[in-house]
Amino acid sequence: MNRKRKTRHPRPTTPELAAQPRPWARALGLTAVVLLGAWLGLLIVGNVRTPVGPMDTTMTLRPSATGGTKINVSPLGALHLDSHHAPVRLDVNVDQLDPARAQALVDHPERLSGLQDEVARDVEHGTLDLAVRSCVAVVSGATALGLAVYRRPRRALAAGGLALALLAASGATAYATWNPKSVLEPRFSGLLSSAPSLVGNARSIVTEFDVYQQELARLVTNVTKLYDVTSTLPAYQPDPTTVRVLHVSDIHLNPASWKIIASLVEQYKVNVIVDSGDTMDHGTAAENGFLDPIADLGAPYVWVRGNHDSTVTQRYLEGIKNVHVLDDGRAVTIGGLRFAGIGDPQFTPDRSSVPAAEGLQEAAGARLAAALRAERAAGKPVDVAIAHEPSAARETDGEVPLVLAGHLHHNEMEVLPKGTRLRIEGSTGGSGLRAVEGKYPDPIEASILYFDRDTRRLQAWDAIKLGGLGLTTAEVSRHLPKENQPGATPSPTSSPTQSPTPSSPAPTTPSPAPSGTAP
């Protein structure tokens, strides 16, 4: 029986089925899958929570075009170091203070001497753990995405292998470009942009990696202090309608003050800046250019003349946009609050003593008080009065709810006998060139004052203090007037002369002015 053999004819092919992907297109596609998968892996599981001294931190590797290290210190901002050049960046987030470990340091201060070694060990352990976890995350992410895209185990394994090779190459690049000197040139953002001394005096740091670890320990110690303060803040939370006033004083020609003020304006959404004088040091026309950044601070600027500010200074400020110069009791309404002020009757840039100086200040304060009475009689009562000298400010007692002053280079708050609250600000310029005249450099100080928009009365204030030249502290403390504390009887909203004497915190003990000089 003859069997006919079937002849198989080849199936017709189309150009689309016959064409094979070009090698460069396949390589490009595989690279895209690897990079996306590796990034997703790092994003999902590529981080390590590790204790560093008394702080809980989270360490993470992130894709980056420039590399480097970023240390996030909430609520102050971030510290950036050009530590290496590679397509990965190390992020260190300071999450919170561990109460038990912090209390152990308080109870046993002798342990502070070993804190640097402890932090160095914690950082090393966390970095090694992060490296292992990142390898697993990168390989797993690239392999899983490769399997989902190609549906072939061999392609998926190739994607995982390529991801591991890229991570190894990135690590080798980071190691080869590691720069221990990066600690000498840190960059800051947020409030930290105003305090570059946070990592110490850059000129005195030895350019070795172990010193980098020691400076990180100092950073942790300083943040511990900050959290220790903020964890005990009174229960006052300003609402969106609260008027925020930034009080600065005695800048004394310190250019760093403008960066600090601009940062505070942004951080606290400040409505008005009040400067109670001594912005300059000698009041000469040559110094006028120092005032130009005021126009770009982001909030209206209310200013009164100090004893280091001349009439030349005052005229120059009157020509700057958004500046309101107050003198001879002139009043202005800004941000819903009415301000009135008077310039210092003295001009003593050489810090010399003037005969009968106290009488001059009292006379200036009396003129300001008379202007306040006139404003009230006209139906436009003043909410905040401003003078440079506290002795002049005291003359307004009974005529205004709050009076602001400076001059003493330390902050102080008290309620005067007739009910007016006197707030004296420290030096926002750290006393300028006189910062190192005393045993310790003067701190940089400013305050955020919170006002109720309806009653226009002070509800609370934040005192902000940064360590002076060469120091590495940052403190923020919130304070409440006694009548606003929980359980207290609300104070009346009438003028101080019509209300009973309010209960108030005891006046703070004044700090001494720099020895042998007048501010």
Short mmCIF file of C-alpha atoms in Angstrom, two decimals:
data_model
loop_
_atom_site.label_atom_id
_atom_site.label_comp_id
_atom_site.label_asym_id
_atom_site.label_seq_id
_atom_site.Cartn_x
_atom_site.Cartn_y
_atom_site.Cartn_z
CA MET A 1 0.00 0.00 0.00
CA ASN A 2 1.49 3.12 -1.14
CA ARG A 3 1.35 6.00 1.23
CA LYS A 4 1.53 9.49 -0.04
CA ARG A 5 3.91 11.62 1.93
CA LYS A 6 2.50 14.92 2.94
CA THR A 7 4.54 17.84 1.86
CA ARG A 8 4.84 20.56 4.47
CA HIS A 9 4.80 24.02 3.08
CA PRO A 10 6.42 26.79 5.10
CA ARG A 11 4.00 29.22 6.63
CA PRO A 12 3.94 32.63 5.10
CA THR A 13 5.73 35.20 7.16
CA THR A 14 5.11 38.86 7.51
CA PRO A 15 7.83 41.48 7.75
CA GLU A 16 6.67 42.31 11.31
CA LEU A 17 7.16 38.70 12.50
CA ALA A 18 10.38 38.17 10.64
CA ALA A 19 12.11 41.31 11.85
CA GLN A 20 14.18 40.88 14.99
CA PRO A 21 14.73 43.71 17.52
CA ARG A 22 17.98 45.49 17.05
CA PRO A 23 20.66 44.74 19.70
CA TRP A 24 20.92 48.35 20.84
CA ALA A 25 17.15 48.59 21.32
CA ARG A 26 17.14 45.42 23.43
CA ALA A 27 20.04 46.71 25.52
CA LEU A 28 18.33 50.05 26.00
CA GLY A 29 15.11 48.37 27.07
CA LEU A 30 16.91 46.08 29.50
CA THR A 31 18.77 49.05 30.98
CA ALA A 32 15.52 50.95 31.48
CA VAL A 33 13.95 47.93 33.23
CA VAL A 34 17.00 47.51 35.46
CA LEU A 35 17.12 51.18 36.48
CA LEU A 36 13.39 51.40 37.16
CA GLY A 37 13.33 48.11 39.06
CA ALA A 38 16.37 49.07 41.14
CA TRP A 39 14.84 52.45 42.00
CA LEU A 40 11.54 50.84 43.01
CA GLY A 41 13.39 48.32 45.14
CA LEU A 42 15.30 51.06 46.97
CA LEU A 43 12.13 53.07 47.38
CA ILE A 44 10.18 50.20 48.94
CA VAL A 45 12.68 48.33 51.13
CA GLY A 46 16.03 50.06 50.74
CA ASN A 47 16.21 51.85 54.08
CA VAL A 48 17.51 51.08 57.55
CA ARG A 49 16.21 52.40 60.87
CA THR A 50 19.11 52.57 63.25
CA PRO A 51 19.85 54.29 66.56
CA VAL A 52 22.63 56.88 66.49
CA GLY A 53 23.45 57.89 70.03
CA PRO A 54 20.21 59.06 71.68
CA MET A 55 18.47 59.61 68.30
CA ASP A 56 16.48 57.26 66.06
CA THR A 57 17.49 57.72 62.42
CA THR A 58 16.56 56.31 59.02
CA MET A 59 19.35 55.78 56.47
CA THR A 60 18.45 55.46 52.79
CA LEU A 61 20.24 55.25 49.43
CA ARG A 62 18.62 57.27 46.67
CA PRO A 63 19.40 57.60 42.95
CA SER A 64 21.14 60.90 42.29
CA ALA A 65 22.93 62.63 39.47
CA THR A 66 25.49 64.22 41.80
CA GLY A 67 25.79 61.93 44.83
CA GLY A 68 26.68 63.38 48.23
CA THR A 69 25.14 63.05 51.69
CA LYS A 70 22.00 64.75 52.98
CA ILE A 71 21.23 64.88 56.71
CA ASN A 72 17.64 65.94 57.43
CA VAL A 73 17.24 67.49 60.89
CA SER A 74 13.57 68.26 61.48
CA PRO A 75 12.41 70.94 62.21
CA LEU A 76 15.57 72.88 61.42
CA GLY A 77 16.21 71.88 57.82
CA ALA A 78 18.90 69.86 56.08
CA LEU A 79 22.69 69.59 55.94
CA HIS A 80 24.29 68.71 52.57
CA LEU A 81 27.82 67.34 52.15
CA ASP A 82 29.68 66.74 48.86
CA SER A 83 31.01 63.53 50.35
CA HIS A 84 31.25 61.55 47.08
CA HIS A 85 30.42 61.64 43.37
CA ALA A 86 28.33 58.66 42.30
CA PRO A 87 24.81 58.00 41.00
CA VAL A 88 23.61 57.31 44.57
CA ARG A 89 23.05 59.68 47.51
CA LEU A 90 23.01 58.80 51.20
CA ASP A 91 20.03 60.29 53.08
CA VAL A 92 20.06 60.32 56.88
CA ASN A 93 16.77 61.38 58.51
CA VAL A 94 16.89 62.28 62.20
CA ASP A 95 13.45 60.95 63.21
CA GLN A 96 13.09 61.45 66.94
CA LEU A 97 14.75 61.49 70.31
CA ASP A 98 14.62 58.24 72.25
CA PRO A 99 13.46 59.24 75.77
CA ALA A 100 15.16 56.33 77.54
CA ARG A 101 18.57 56.85 75.94
CA ALA A 102 18.33 60.63 76.38
CA GLN A 103 17.39 60.25 80.05
CA ALA A 104 20.34 57.92 80.53
CA LEU A 105 22.65 60.69 79.32
CA VAL A 106 20.99 63.16 81.69
CA ASP A 107 21.26 60.78 84.64
CA HIS A 108 24.83 59.79 83.81
CA PRO A 109 26.57 62.81 82.24
CA GLU A 110 29.88 60.98 82.37
CA ARG A 111 28.65 58.98 79.38
CA LEU A 112 28.89 62.08 77.20
CA SER A 113 32.64 61.56 77.03
CA GLY A 114 32.04 58.31 75.16
CA LEU A 115 29.21 59.59 72.97
CA GLN A 116 31.46 60.21 69.98
CA ASP A 117 32.72 56.63 69.94
CA GLU A 118 29.17 55.36 70.37
CA VAL A 119 27.94 57.45 67.45
CA ALA A 120 30.85 56.30 65.28
CA ARG A 121 29.98 52.65 65.98
CA ASP A 122 26.29 53.27 65.31
CA VAL A 123 27.01 54.99 61.99
CA GLU A 124 29.36 52.21 60.87
CA HIS A 125 26.85 49.50 61.82
CA GLY A 126 23.99 51.32 60.10
CA THR A 127 26.02 51.89 56.93
CA LEU A 128 26.96 48.20 56.63
CA ASP A 129 23.37 47.14 57.25
CA LEU A 130 22.20 49.66 54.64
CA ALA A 131 24.69 48.34 52.07
CA VAL A 132 23.44 44.75 52.46
CA ARG A 133 19.79 45.76 52.41
CA SER A 134 20.33 47.99 49.36
CA CYS A 135 21.95 45.13 47.43
CA VAL A 136 18.98 42.89 48.16
CA ALA A 137 16.52 45.67 47.29
CA VAL A 138 18.21 46.55 44.00
CA VAL A 139 18.60 42.96 42.79
CA SER A 140 15.09 41.96 43.90
CA GLY A 141 13.46 45.01 42.32
CA ALA A 142 15.26 44.65 38.98
CA THR A 143 14.65 40.87 38.86
CA ALA A 144 10.96 41.18 39.70
CA LEU A 145 10.36 43.90 37.12
CA GLY A 146 12.37 41.98 34.53
CA LEU A 147 10.21 38.91 35.10
CA ALA A 148 7.04 41.00 34.82
CA VAL A 149 8.17 42.63 31.57
CA TYR A 150 9.92 39.77 29.73
CA ARG A 151 8.20 36.73 31.37
CA ARG A 152 11.44 34.80 30.95
CA PRO A 153 13.51 33.71 33.98
CA ARG A 154 16.77 34.08 32.06
CA ARG A 155 16.00 37.71 31.16
CA ALA A 156 14.89 38.41 34.72
CA LEU A 157 18.12 36.99 36.13
CA ALA A 158 20.09 39.06 33.63
CA ALA A 159 18.30 42.17 34.85
CA GLY A 160 19.13 41.30 38.47
CA GLY A 161 22.77 40.64 37.63
CA LEU A 162 23.09 43.89 35.73
CA ALA A 163 21.50 45.77 38.67
CA LEU A 164 24.02 44.24 41.06
CA ALA A 165 26.87 45.19 38.74
CA LEU A 166 25.62 48.77 38.50
CA LEU A 167 25.32 49.01 42.29
CA ALA A 168 28.83 47.61 42.72
CA ALA A 169 30.17 50.12 40.20
CA SER A 170 28.37 52.94 42.03
CA GLY A 171 29.84 51.80 45.34
CA ALA A 172 33.33 51.65 43.85
CA THR A 173 32.90 55.13 42.38
CA ALA A 174 31.71 56.48 45.72
CA TYR A 175 34.67 54.89 47.48
CA ALA A 176 37.14 56.25 44.90
CA THR A 177 35.70 59.77 45.09
CA TRP A 178 35.12 59.86 48.86
CA ASN A 179 35.99 63.32 50.15
CA PRO A 180 36.50 63.59 53.94
CA LYS A 181 37.08 67.34 53.50
CA SER A 182 33.42 67.80 52.56
CA VAL A 183 32.67 68.56 56.19
CA LEU A 184 34.63 71.79 55.75
CA GLU A 185 32.20 73.12 53.15
CA PRO A 186 28.69 72.05 54.14
CA ARG A 187 25.57 73.54 52.60
CA PHE A 188 22.46 74.22 54.63
CA SER A 189 18.78 74.59 53.85
CA GLY A 190 15.84 75.68 55.98
CA LEU A 191 16.61 77.27 59.30
CA LEU A 192 20.03 75.61 59.25
CA SER A 193 21.00 77.94 56.41
CA SER A 194 21.38 80.58 59.10
CA ALA A 195 23.64 78.53 61.34
CA PRO A 196 26.59 77.12 59.36
CA SER A 197 28.54 76.73 62.60
CA LEU A 198 26.43 73.62 63.35
CA VAL A 199 29.31 71.33 62.40
CA GLY A 200 31.91 73.38 64.22
CA ASN A 201 34.59 75.81 63.19
CA ALA A 202 35.46 74.63 59.67
CA ARG A 203 38.91 76.19 59.76
CA SER A 204 39.94 74.09 62.76
CA ILE A 205 38.54 70.72 61.61
CA VAL A 206 41.24 68.18 60.73
CA THR A 207 40.57 66.68 57.34
CA GLU A 208 40.28 63.06 58.45
CA PHE A 209 37.23 60.84 58.35
CA ASP A 210 37.30 60.12 62.08
CA VAL A 211 36.79 63.84 62.65
CA TYR A 212 33.74 63.67 60.39
CA GLN A 213 32.32 61.08 62.79
CA GLN A 214 33.13 63.27 65.78
CA GLU A 215 31.39 66.27 64.22
CA LEU A 216 28.34 64.11 63.51
CA ALA A 217 28.33 63.25 67.21
CA ARG A 218 28.32 66.96 68.05
CA LEU A 219 25.43 67.43 65.64
CA VAL A 220 23.44 64.70 67.40
CA THR A 221 24.17 66.27 70.80
CA ASN A 222 22.93 69.67 69.65
CA VAL A 223 19.74 68.27 68.13
CA THR A 224 19.14 66.42 71.40
CA LYS A 225 19.12 69.75 73.18
CA LEU A 226 16.67 71.16 70.65
CA TYR A 227 14.25 68.24 71.04
CA ASP A 228 14.59 68.44 74.82
CA VAL A 229 13.28 72.01 74.61
CA THR A 230 10.56 71.49 72.02
CA SER A 231 9.16 68.38 73.72
CA THR A 232 7.96 70.50 76.66
CA LEU A 233 6.32 73.35 74.73
CA PRO A 234 3.06 74.66 76.25
CA ALA A 235 -0.11 73.60 74.47
CA TYR A 236 -0.53 76.68 72.26
CA GLN A 237 -0.98 76.24 68.53
CA PRO A 238 -1.41 79.40 66.44
CA ASP A 239 -4.27 79.17 63.95
CA PRO A 240 -4.01 80.40 60.33
CA THR A 241 -5.50 83.81 61.25
CA THR A 242 -2.82 84.53 63.86
CA VAL A 243 -0.66 87.58 63.10
CA ARG A 244 3.01 86.67 63.34
CA VAL A 245 5.52 89.42 64.12
CA LEU A 246 9.29 88.81 63.97
CA HIS A 247 11.12 91.02 66.48
CA VAL A 248 14.81 91.65 65.73
CA SER A 249 17.24 94.17 67.18
CA ASP A 250 20.89 95.22 67.40
CA ILE A 251 22.03 93.63 64.14
CA HIS A 252 25.21 95.77 64.27
CA LEU A 253 26.23 95.34 60.64
CA ASN A 254 26.30 91.52 60.72
CA PRO A 255 25.44 90.38 57.14
CA ALA A 256 24.53 86.88 58.34
CA SER A 257 21.48 88.39 60.04
CA TRP A 258 19.67 88.93 56.75
CA LYS A 259 19.84 85.22 55.91
CA ILE A 260 18.59 84.35 59.37
CA ILE A 261 15.71 86.82 59.13
CA ALA A 262 14.72 85.66 55.62
CA SER A 263 14.74 82.05 56.78
CA LEU A 264 12.57 82.85 59.81
CA VAL A 265 10.12 84.81 57.65
CA GLU A 266 9.72 81.77 55.41
CA GLN A 267 9.62 79.18 58.20
CA TYR A 268 7.09 81.02 60.37
CA LYS A 269 5.10 82.79 57.62
CA VAL A 270 5.85 86.13 59.26
CA ASN A 271 3.46 89.02 58.56
CA VAL A 272 5.57 91.91 59.91
CA ILE A 273 9.24 92.39 60.87
CA VAL A 274 9.97 94.87 63.70
CA ASP A 275 13.55 96.15 64.13
CA SER A 276 14.09 98.07 67.37
CA GLY A 277 17.31 99.71 66.23
CA ASP A 278 21.11 99.57 66.13
CA THR A 279 21.01 97.99 62.69
CA MET A 280 24.28 99.78 61.86
CA ASP A 281 27.51 100.18 63.79
CA HIS A 282 28.70 103.71 62.94
CA GLY A 283 25.81 105.12 60.91
CA THR A 284 28.01 106.34 58.06
CA ALA A 285 26.88 106.69 54.45
CA ALA A 286 29.46 104.06 53.48
CA GLU A 287 27.46 101.49 55.46
CA ASN A 288 24.15 102.20 53.70
CA GLY A 289 24.58 99.42 51.14
CA PHE A 290 24.35 96.93 54.00
CA LEU A 291 20.62 97.75 54.26
CA ASP A 292 19.70 96.84 50.66
CA PRO A 293 18.71 93.17 51.39
CA ILE A 294 15.79 94.44 53.51
CA ALA A 295 13.75 94.95 50.34
CA ASP A 296 13.87 91.19 49.63
CA LEU A 297 13.12 89.79 53.09
CA GLY A 298 9.54 88.92 52.17
CA ALA A 299 7.63 90.95 54.79
CA PRO A 300 7.02 94.63 55.68
CA TYR A 301 9.88 96.05 57.78
CA VAL A 302 9.08 98.42 60.68
CA TRP A 303 12.17 100.24 62.01
CA VAL A 304 13.14 102.72 64.72
CA ARG A 305 16.53 104.40 65.07
CA GLY A 306 19.05 103.15 67.66
CA ASN A 307 22.01 104.97 69.15
CA HIS A 308 24.29 103.45 66.46
CA ASP A 309 21.97 104.58 63.64
CA SER A 310 22.31 108.09 62.25
CA THR A 311 19.79 110.33 60.51
CA VAL A 312 21.72 109.46 57.33
CA THR A 313 20.81 105.82 57.98
CA GLN A 314 17.20 106.78 58.62
CA ARG A 315 16.85 108.76 55.38
CA TYR A 316 18.34 105.87 53.39
CA LEU A 317 15.89 103.40 54.91
CA GLU A 318 12.96 105.71 54.10
CA GLY A 319 13.83 105.21 50.44
CA ILE A 320 13.78 101.39 50.55
CA LYS A 321 10.63 99.66 49.36
CA ASN A 322 8.44 98.09 52.06
CA VAL A 323 10.27 99.82 54.95
CA HIS A 324 8.25 101.84 57.48
CA VAL A 325 10.43 104.20 59.54
CA LEU A 326 8.74 105.28 62.78
CA ASP A 327 9.89 108.37 64.69
CA ASP A 328 8.37 111.03 66.96
CA GLY A 329 5.39 108.78 67.71
CA ARG A 330 4.40 108.20 64.05
CA ALA A 331 1.92 105.32 63.76
CA VAL A 332 1.19 102.87 60.94
CA THR A 333 -1.17 99.90 60.53
CA ILE A 334 0.36 96.75 59.04
CA GLY A 335 -0.99 93.21 59.05
CA GLY A 336 -3.97 94.23 61.16
CA LEU A 337 -1.81 95.68 63.98
CA ARG A 338 -1.13 99.36 64.68
CA PHE A 339 2.50 100.24 65.48
CA ALA A 340 3.98 103.50 66.77
CA GLY A 341 7.61 104.29 67.58
CA ILE A 342 10.30 106.83 68.30
CA GLY A 343 13.98 106.94 67.40
CA ASP A 344 16.75 107.04 69.98
CA PRO A 345 17.50 110.65 70.95
CA GLN A 346 21.22 109.86 71.17
CA PHE A 347 23.78 109.06 68.48
CA THR A 348 26.75 107.42 70.19
CA PRO A 349 28.42 105.04 67.69
CA ASP A 350 31.62 105.13 69.73
CA ARG A 351 29.65 103.87 72.77
CA SER A 352 30.49 107.00 74.69
CA SER A 353 28.40 108.22 77.62
CA VAL A 354 26.30 111.35 77.19
CA PRO A 355 25.59 113.61 80.21
CA ALA A 356 21.97 113.37 81.36
CA ALA A 357 21.40 110.42 78.99
CA GLU A 358 18.70 108.96 81.21
CA GLY A 359 16.77 112.22 81.10
CA LEU A 360 16.96 112.28 77.30
CA GLN A 361 15.56 108.76 77.10
CA GLU A 362 12.72 109.53 79.52
CA ALA A 363 11.82 112.65 77.56
CA ALA A 364 11.72 110.62 74.32
CA GLY A 365 9.54 108.02 76.02
CA ALA A 366 7.21 110.77 77.28
CA ARG A 367 6.80 112.07 73.70
CA LEU A 368 5.96 108.55 72.53
CA ALA A 369 3.43 108.16 75.37
CA ALA A 370 1.77 111.45 74.40
CA ALA A 371 1.51 110.26 70.80
CA LEU A 372 -0.09 107.02 72.00
CA ARG A 373 -2.71 108.97 73.94
CA ALA A 374 -3.43 111.11 70.90
CA GLU A 375 -3.91 108.01 68.72
CA ARG A 376 -6.34 106.53 71.25
CA ALA A 377 -8.28 109.80 71.47
CA ALA A 378 -8.59 109.76 67.68
CA GLY A 379 -10.14 106.29 67.82
CA LYS A 380 -7.04 104.52 66.47
CA PRO A 381 -5.42 102.89 69.53
CA VAL A 382 -1.89 101.55 69.07
CA ASP A 383 -1.29 97.84 69.69
CA VAL A 384 2.54 97.81 69.74
CA ALA A 385 4.91 100.64 70.64
CA ILE A 386 8.64 100.54 69.74
CA ALA A 387 11.67 102.29 71.21
CA HIS A 388 15.34 101.34 71.21
CA GLU A 389 16.20 102.05 74.84
CA PRO A 390 14.22 100.17 77.53
CA SER A 391 14.28 103.30 79.72
CA ALA A 392 12.36 105.16 77.01
CA ALA A 393 10.02 102.23 76.48
CA ARG A 394 9.09 102.17 80.18
CA GLU A 395 7.56 105.64 79.86
CA THR A 396 4.73 104.17 77.79
CA ASP A 397 3.43 102.11 80.71
CA GLY A 398 -0.35 102.26 80.81
CA GLU A 399 -0.67 103.65 77.28
CA VAL A 400 -0.25 100.52 75.16
CA PRO A 401 -0.59 96.75 75.69
CA LEU A 402 2.93 95.90 74.44
CA VAL A 403 6.15 97.87 73.94
CA LEU A 404 9.27 96.48 72.21
CA ALA A 405 12.88 97.53 72.80
CA GLY A 406 16.46 96.33 72.39
CA HIS A 407 19.88 97.83 73.24
CA LEU A 408 20.82 95.44 76.09
CA HIS A 409 21.92 92.52 73.84
CA HIS A 410 19.91 90.02 75.87
CA ASN A 411 16.20 89.24 75.87
CA GLU A 412 13.89 90.03 78.75
CA MET A 413 10.14 90.17 79.36
CA GLU A 414 8.25 91.86 82.18
CA VAL A 415 4.90 93.45 82.94
CA LEU A 416 5.22 97.07 84.05
CA PRO A 417 3.28 98.41 87.08
CA LYS A 418 0.36 99.80 85.02
CA GLY A 419 -0.06 96.68 82.89
CA THR A 420 2.03 97.31 79.78
CA ARG A 421 4.17 94.33 78.78
CA LEU A 422 7.79 95.21 77.94
CA ARG A 423 9.66 92.86 75.60
CA ILE A 424 13.41 93.46 75.19
CA GLU A 425 15.07 91.57 72.34
CA GLY A 426 18.62 90.27 72.29
CA SER A 427 21.10 90.94 69.48
CA THR A 428 20.04 89.40 66.16
CA GLY A 429 23.55 90.15 64.93
CA GLY A 430 25.27 88.43 67.86
CA SER A 431 26.59 91.88 68.89
CA GLY A 432 28.38 92.27 65.56
CA LEU A 433 32.12 92.80 65.82
CA ARG A 434 31.85 92.82 69.61
CA ALA A 435 30.78 89.17 69.67
CA VAL A 436 34.05 88.02 71.23
CA GLU A 437 34.64 90.81 73.75
CA GLY A 438 33.31 88.73 76.63
CA LYS A 439 34.33 85.30 77.87
CA TYR A 440 31.84 83.66 75.49
CA PRO A 441 30.51 84.93 72.12
CA ASP A 442 27.11 86.58 72.28
CA PRO A 443 24.26 84.45 70.86
CA ILE A 444 22.09 85.43 67.91
CA GLU A 445 18.56 86.05 69.17
CA ALA A 446 15.15 86.85 67.71
CA SER A 447 11.52 86.26 68.65
CA ILE A 448 8.29 85.33 66.91
CA LEU A 449 5.32 87.10 68.54
CA TYR A 450 1.84 85.64 68.00
CA PHE A 451 -1.13 88.05 68.07
CA ASP A 452 -4.85 87.30 68.00
CA ARG A 453 -6.24 89.02 64.92
CA ASP A 454 -9.49 89.99 66.64
CA THR A 455 -8.27 91.22 70.04
CA ARG A 456 -4.81 92.24 68.71
CA ARG A 457 -3.28 90.99 71.98
CA LEU A 458 -0.12 88.93 72.42
CA GLN A 459 -0.99 85.23 72.75
CA ALA A 460 2.47 83.62 72.89
CA TRP A 461 6.04 84.08 71.73
CA ASP A 462 8.85 81.82 70.52
CA ALA A 463 12.35 82.76 71.68
CA ILE A 464 14.96 81.67 69.11
CA LYS A 465 18.62 81.49 70.04
CA LEU A 466 21.54 80.39 67.87
CA GLY A 467 25.03 79.92 69.24
CA GLY A 468 27.35 82.85 68.57
CA LEU A 469 30.63 82.81 66.70
CA GLY A 470 32.17 79.31 66.82
CA LEU A 471 29.37 77.82 68.96
CA THR A 472 27.03 75.05 67.82
CA THR A 473 23.72 75.40 69.66
CA ALA A 474 20.20 76.06 68.45
CA GLU A 475 17.32 76.55 70.87
CA VAL A 476 13.64 77.31 70.30
CA SER A 477 11.36 77.78 73.31
CA ARG A 478 7.69 78.76 73.41
CA HIS A 479 6.29 81.00 76.15
CA LEU A 480 2.77 81.98 77.12
CA PRO A 481 1.61 85.05 79.02
CA LYS A 482 0.35 83.79 82.36
CA GLU A 483 -3.21 84.85 81.58
CA ASN A 484 -3.17 82.65 78.44
CA GLN A 485 -1.95 79.48 80.14
CA PRO A 486 -4.42 76.56 80.50
CA GLY A 487 -6.89 77.16 83.33
CA ALA A 488 -6.15 80.88 83.68
CA THR A 489 -8.83 83.56 83.52
CA PRO A 490 -8.64 85.40 80.17
CA SER A 491 -7.34 88.94 80.49
CA PRO A 492 -9.61 91.85 79.56
CA THR A 493 -9.19 93.37 76.13
CA SER A 494 -9.37 96.97 77.30
CA SER A 495 -6.34 99.23 77.38
CA PRO A 496 -3.81 98.71 80.18
CA THR A 497 -4.91 101.84 82.04
CA GLN A 498 -8.49 100.53 82.25
CA SER A 499 -7.77 96.95 83.24
CA PRO A 500 -6.65 95.61 86.58
CA THR A 501 -2.99 94.75 86.91
CA PRO A 502 -2.67 91.33 85.25
CA SER A 503 -0.86 88.46 86.82
CA SER A 504 2.34 87.84 84.96
CA PRO A 505 5.53 85.84 85.02
CA ALA A 506 8.27 87.23 87.18
CA PRO A 507 10.68 89.42 85.20
CA THR A 508 13.58 87.46 83.87
CA THR A 509 16.94 88.08 85.39
CA PRO A 510 18.87 90.32 83.02
CA SER A 511 22.17 89.11 81.66
CA PRO A 512 25.14 91.42 82.00
CA ALA A 513 26.12 93.55 79.05
CA PRO A 514 29.63 93.11 77.68
CA SER A 515 31.98 94.14 80.42
CA GLY A 516 33.31 97.69 80.31
CA THR A 517 31.21 98.83 77.36
CA ALA A 518 27.79 100.21 76.65
CA PRO A 519 25.75 98.37 74.00
#
